[in-house]
Short mmCIF file of C-alpha atoms in Angstrom, two decimals:
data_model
loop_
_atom_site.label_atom_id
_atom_site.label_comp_id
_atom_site.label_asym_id
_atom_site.label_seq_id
_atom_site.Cartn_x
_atom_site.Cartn_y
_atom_site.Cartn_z
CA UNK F 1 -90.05 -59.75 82.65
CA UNK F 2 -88.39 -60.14 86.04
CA UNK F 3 -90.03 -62.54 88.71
CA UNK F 4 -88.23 -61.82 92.34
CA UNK F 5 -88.35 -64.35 94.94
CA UNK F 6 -87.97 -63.38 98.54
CA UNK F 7 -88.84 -64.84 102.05
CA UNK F 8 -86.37 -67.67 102.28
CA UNK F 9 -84.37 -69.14 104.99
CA UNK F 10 -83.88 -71.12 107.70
CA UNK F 11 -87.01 -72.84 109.75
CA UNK F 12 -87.54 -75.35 112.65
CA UNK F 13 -89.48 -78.35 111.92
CA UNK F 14 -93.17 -77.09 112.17
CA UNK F 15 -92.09 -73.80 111.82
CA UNK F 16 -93.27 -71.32 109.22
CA UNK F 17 -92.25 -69.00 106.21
CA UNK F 18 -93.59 -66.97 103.92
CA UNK F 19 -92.32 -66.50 100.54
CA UNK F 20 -93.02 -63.59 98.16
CA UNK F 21 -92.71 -63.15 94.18
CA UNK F 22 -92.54 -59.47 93.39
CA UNK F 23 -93.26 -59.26 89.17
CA UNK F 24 -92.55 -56.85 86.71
CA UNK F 25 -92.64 -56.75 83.25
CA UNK F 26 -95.87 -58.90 82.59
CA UNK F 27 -99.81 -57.98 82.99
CA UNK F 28 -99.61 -60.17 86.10
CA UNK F 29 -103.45 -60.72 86.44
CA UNK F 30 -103.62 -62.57 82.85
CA UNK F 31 -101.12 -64.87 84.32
CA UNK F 32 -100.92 -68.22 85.96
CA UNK F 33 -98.20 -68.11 88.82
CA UNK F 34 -96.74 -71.21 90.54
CA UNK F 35 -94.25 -72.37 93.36
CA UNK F 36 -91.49 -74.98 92.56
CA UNK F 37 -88.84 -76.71 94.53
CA UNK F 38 -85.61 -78.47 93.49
CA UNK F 39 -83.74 -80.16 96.75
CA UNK F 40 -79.95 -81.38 95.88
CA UNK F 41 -79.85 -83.91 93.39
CA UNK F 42 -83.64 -84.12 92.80
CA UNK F 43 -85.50 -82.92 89.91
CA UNK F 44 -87.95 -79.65 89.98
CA UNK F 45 -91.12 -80.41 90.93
CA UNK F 46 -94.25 -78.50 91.33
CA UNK F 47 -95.16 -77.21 94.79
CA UNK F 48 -98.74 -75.04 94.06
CA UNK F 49 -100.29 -72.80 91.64
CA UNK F 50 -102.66 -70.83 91.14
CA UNK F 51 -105.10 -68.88 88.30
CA UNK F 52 -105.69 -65.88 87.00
CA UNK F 53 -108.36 -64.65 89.45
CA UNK F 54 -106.68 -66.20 93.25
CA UNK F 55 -110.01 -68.42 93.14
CA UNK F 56 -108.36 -71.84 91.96
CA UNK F 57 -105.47 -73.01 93.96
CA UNK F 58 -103.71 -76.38 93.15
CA UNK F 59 -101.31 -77.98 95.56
CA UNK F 60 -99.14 -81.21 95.38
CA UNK F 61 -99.94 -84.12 97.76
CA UNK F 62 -96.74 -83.60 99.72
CA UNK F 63 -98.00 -79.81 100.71
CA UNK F 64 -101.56 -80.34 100.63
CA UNK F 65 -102.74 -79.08 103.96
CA UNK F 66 -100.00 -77.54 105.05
CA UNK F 67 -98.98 -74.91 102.45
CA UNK F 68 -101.26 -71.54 100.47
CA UNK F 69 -100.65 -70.29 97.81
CA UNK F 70 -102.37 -66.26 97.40
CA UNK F 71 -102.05 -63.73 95.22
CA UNK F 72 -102.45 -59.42 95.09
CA UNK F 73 -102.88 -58.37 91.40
CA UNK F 74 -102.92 -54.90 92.99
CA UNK F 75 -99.15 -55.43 93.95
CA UNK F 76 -98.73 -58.10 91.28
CA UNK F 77 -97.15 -60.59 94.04
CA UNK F 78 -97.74 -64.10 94.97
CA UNK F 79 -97.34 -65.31 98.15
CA UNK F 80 -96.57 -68.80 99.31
CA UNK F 81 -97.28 -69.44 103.61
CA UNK F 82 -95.23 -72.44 104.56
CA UNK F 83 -96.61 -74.06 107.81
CA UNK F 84 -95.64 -76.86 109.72
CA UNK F 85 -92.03 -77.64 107.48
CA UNK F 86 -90.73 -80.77 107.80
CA UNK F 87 -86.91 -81.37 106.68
CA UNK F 88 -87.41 -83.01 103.64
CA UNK F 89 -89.10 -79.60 102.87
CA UNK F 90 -85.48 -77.98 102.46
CA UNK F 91 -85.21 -76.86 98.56
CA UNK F 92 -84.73 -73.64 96.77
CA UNK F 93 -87.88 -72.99 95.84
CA UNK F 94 -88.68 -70.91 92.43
CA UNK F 95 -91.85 -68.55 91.60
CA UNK F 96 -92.66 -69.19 87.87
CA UNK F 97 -95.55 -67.86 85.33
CA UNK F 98 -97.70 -68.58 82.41
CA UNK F 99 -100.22 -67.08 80.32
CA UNK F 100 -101.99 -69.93 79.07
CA UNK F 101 -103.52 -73.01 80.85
CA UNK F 102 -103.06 -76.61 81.15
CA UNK F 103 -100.33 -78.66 83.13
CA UNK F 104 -97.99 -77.26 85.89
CA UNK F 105 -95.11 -79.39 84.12
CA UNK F 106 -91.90 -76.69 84.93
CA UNK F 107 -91.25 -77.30 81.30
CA UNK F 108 -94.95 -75.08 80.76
CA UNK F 109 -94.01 -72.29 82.36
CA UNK F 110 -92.92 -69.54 80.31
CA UNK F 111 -91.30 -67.30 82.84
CA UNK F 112 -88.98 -67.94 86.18
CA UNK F 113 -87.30 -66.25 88.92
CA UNK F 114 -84.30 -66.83 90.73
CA UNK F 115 -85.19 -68.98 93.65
CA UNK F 116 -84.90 -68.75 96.94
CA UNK F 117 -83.36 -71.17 99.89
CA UNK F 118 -85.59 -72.89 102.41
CA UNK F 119 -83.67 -75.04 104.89
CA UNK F 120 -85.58 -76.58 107.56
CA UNK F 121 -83.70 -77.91 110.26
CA UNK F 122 -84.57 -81.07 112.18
#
């Protein structure tokens, strides 16, 4: 199983990105995909994820509104569109996947890629 995240780099404040996570290896429409974040120092956390079918979408409060999460099973990628980034948005952020549901704990997910750096300058 290989999970590829792409799309990183550097952003003004209330600038924009877009972040991809190419998969291989896994039947990618029985599985739940998710964005995390770790900044220097801080602990993972969970960004947004979403199901099986693109139609339930769950963001953290510190994104909400400002952050989507998609996905194409036909290309078995999930995208992440970053919108008005503020610094303290700056992390390398990490596509991850699991098969069954319940929490979006990084500890639950079964399967990660290597992340990517988003630095947003103020």
């Amino acid at each position: 199983v290989q999970l590829q995240a792409s799309g990183g780099g550097l952003a003004q404040t209330g600038g924009s990105l877009r972040l991809s996570c190419a998969t291989s290896g896994l039947t990618f429409s029985t599985y739940r995909m998710g964005w995390f974040r770790q900044a220097p120092g801080k602990e993972r956390e969970f960004v947004a994820g979403i199901n099986w079918s693109g139609n339930g979408k769950y963001y953290a409060d510190s994104v909400k509104g400002r952050f989507t999460i998609s996905r194409d099973n036909t290309k078995n990628t999930v995208y992440l569109q970053m919108s008005s980034l503020r610094p303290e948005d700056t992390a390398v952020y990490y596509c991850a996947a699991r098969r069954n549901g319940g929490s979006w704990y990084p500890g639950d997910m079964e399967y990660w890629g290597k992340g990517t750096q988003v630095t947003v300058s103020s």
